[in-house]
GROMACS .gro file of N, CA and C in nm:
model
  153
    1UNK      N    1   8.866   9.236   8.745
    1UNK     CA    2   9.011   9.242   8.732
    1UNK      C    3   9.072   9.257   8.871
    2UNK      N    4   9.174   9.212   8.926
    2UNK     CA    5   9.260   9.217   9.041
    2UNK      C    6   9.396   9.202   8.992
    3UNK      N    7   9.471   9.278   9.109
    3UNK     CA    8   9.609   9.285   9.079
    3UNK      C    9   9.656   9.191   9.125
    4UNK      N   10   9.759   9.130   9.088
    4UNK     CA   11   9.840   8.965   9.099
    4UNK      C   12   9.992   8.998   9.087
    5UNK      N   13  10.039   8.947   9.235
    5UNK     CA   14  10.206   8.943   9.237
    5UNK      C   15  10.284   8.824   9.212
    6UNK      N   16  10.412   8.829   9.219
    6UNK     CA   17  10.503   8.687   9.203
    6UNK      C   18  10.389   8.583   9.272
    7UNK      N   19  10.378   8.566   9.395
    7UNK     CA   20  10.358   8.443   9.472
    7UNK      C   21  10.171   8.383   9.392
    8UNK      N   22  10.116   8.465   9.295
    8UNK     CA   23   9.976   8.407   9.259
    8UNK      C   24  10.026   8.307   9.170
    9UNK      N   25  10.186   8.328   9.054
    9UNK     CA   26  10.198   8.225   9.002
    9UNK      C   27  10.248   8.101   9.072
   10UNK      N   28  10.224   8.088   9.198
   10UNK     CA   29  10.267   7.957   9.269
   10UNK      C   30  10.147   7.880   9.345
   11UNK      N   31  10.020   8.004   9.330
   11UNK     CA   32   9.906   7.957   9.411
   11UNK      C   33   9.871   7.845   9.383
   12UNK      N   34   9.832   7.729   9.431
   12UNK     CA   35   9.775   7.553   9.437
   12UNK      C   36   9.646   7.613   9.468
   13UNK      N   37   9.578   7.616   9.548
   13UNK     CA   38   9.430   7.623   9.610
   13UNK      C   39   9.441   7.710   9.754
   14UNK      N   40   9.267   7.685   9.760
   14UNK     CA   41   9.248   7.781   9.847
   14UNK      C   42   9.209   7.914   9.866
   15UNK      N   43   9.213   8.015   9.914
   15UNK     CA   44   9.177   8.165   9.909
   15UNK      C   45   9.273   8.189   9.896
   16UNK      N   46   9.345   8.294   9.768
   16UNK     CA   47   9.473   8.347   9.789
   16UNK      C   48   9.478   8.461   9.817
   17UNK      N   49   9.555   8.491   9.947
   17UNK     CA   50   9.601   8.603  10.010
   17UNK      C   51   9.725   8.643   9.951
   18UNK      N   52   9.785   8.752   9.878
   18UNK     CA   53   9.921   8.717   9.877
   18UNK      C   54  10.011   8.798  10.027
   19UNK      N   55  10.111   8.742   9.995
   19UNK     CA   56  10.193   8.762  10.109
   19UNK      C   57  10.265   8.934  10.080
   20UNK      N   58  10.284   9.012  10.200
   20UNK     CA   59  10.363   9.114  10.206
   20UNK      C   60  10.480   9.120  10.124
   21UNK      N   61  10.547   9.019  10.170
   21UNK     CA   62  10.707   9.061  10.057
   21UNK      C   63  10.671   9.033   9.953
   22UNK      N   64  10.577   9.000   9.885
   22UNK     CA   65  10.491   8.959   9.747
   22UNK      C   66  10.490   9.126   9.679
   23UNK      N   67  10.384   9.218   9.789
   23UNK     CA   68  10.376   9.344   9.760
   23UNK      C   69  10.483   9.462   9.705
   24UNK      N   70  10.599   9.404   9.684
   24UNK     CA   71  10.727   9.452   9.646
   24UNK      C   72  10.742   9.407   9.496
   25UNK      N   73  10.697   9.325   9.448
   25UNK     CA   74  10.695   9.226   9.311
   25UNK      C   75  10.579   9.232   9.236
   26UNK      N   76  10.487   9.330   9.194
   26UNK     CA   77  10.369   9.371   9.142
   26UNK      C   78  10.337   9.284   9.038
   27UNK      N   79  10.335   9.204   8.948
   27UNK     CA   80  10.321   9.162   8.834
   27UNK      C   81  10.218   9.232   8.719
   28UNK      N   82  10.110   9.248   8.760
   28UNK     CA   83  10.017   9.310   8.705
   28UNK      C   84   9.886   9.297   8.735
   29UNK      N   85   9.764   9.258   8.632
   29UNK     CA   86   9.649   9.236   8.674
   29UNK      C   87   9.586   9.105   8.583
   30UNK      N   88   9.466   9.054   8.650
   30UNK     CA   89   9.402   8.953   8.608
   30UNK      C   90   9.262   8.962   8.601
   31UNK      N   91   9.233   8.912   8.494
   31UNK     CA   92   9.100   8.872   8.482
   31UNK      C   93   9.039   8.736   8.553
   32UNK      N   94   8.930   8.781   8.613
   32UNK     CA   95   8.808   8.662   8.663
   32UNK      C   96   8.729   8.677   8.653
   33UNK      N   97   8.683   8.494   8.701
   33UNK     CA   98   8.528   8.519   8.694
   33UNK      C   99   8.478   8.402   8.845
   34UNK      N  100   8.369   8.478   8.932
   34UNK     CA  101   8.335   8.442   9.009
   34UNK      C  102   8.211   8.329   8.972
   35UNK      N  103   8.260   8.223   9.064
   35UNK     CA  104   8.185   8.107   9.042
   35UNK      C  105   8.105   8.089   9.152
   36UNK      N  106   8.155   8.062   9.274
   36UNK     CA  107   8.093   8.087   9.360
   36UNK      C  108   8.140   8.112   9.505
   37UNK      N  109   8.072   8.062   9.614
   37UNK     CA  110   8.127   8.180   9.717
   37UNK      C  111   8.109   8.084   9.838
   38UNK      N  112   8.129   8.097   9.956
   38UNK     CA  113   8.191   8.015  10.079
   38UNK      C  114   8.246   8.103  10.228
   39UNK      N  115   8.298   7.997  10.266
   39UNK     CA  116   8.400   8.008  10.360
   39UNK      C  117   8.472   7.860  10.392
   40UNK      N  118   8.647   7.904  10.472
   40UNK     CA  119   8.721   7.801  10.451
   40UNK      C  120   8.786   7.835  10.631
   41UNK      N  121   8.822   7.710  10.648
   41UNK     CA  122   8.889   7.710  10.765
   41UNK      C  123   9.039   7.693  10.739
   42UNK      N  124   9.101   7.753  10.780
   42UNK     CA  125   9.256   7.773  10.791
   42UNK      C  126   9.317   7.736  10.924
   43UNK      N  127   9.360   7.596  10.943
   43UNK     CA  128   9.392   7.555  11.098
   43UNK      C  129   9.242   7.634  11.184
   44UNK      N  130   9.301   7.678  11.372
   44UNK     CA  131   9.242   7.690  11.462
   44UNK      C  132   9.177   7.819  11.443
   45UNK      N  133   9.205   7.889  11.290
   45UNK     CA  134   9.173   8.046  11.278
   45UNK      C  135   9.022   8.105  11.249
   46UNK      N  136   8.985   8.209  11.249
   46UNK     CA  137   8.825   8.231  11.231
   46UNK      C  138   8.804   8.169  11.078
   47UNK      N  139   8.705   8.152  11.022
   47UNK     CA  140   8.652   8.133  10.889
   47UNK      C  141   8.703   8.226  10.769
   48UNK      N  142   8.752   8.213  10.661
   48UNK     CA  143   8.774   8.297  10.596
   48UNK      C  144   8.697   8.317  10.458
   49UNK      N  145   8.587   8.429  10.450
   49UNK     CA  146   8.510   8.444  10.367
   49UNK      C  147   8.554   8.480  10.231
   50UNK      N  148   8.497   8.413  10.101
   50UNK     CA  149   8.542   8.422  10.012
   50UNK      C  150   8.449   8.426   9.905
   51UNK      N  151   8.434   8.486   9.802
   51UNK     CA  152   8.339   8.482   9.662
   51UNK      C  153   8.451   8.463   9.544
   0.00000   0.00000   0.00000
């Protein structure tokens, strides 16, 4: 389970981080399930690890 704000119902792809002013707008929580696991490049930035 993880907690999920306004901006997860807009997430497309990717690793979602939500954003700070997000943290003001709590929505609640979600159920998952991990499939599998990686890393992603975001422009010139380090790797961002993800499961």
């Amino acid at each position: 389970t993880m907690r999920v704000y306004q901006d997860f119902f807009t997430y497309q792809r990717g690793v979602y981080k939500h954003s700070r002013i997000s943290e003001l707008y709590p929505s609640g929580y979600h159920s998952v399930r991990i499939v599998g696991w990686g890393e992603e490049f975001v422009g010139n930035s380090q790797p961002v690890k993800y499961w």
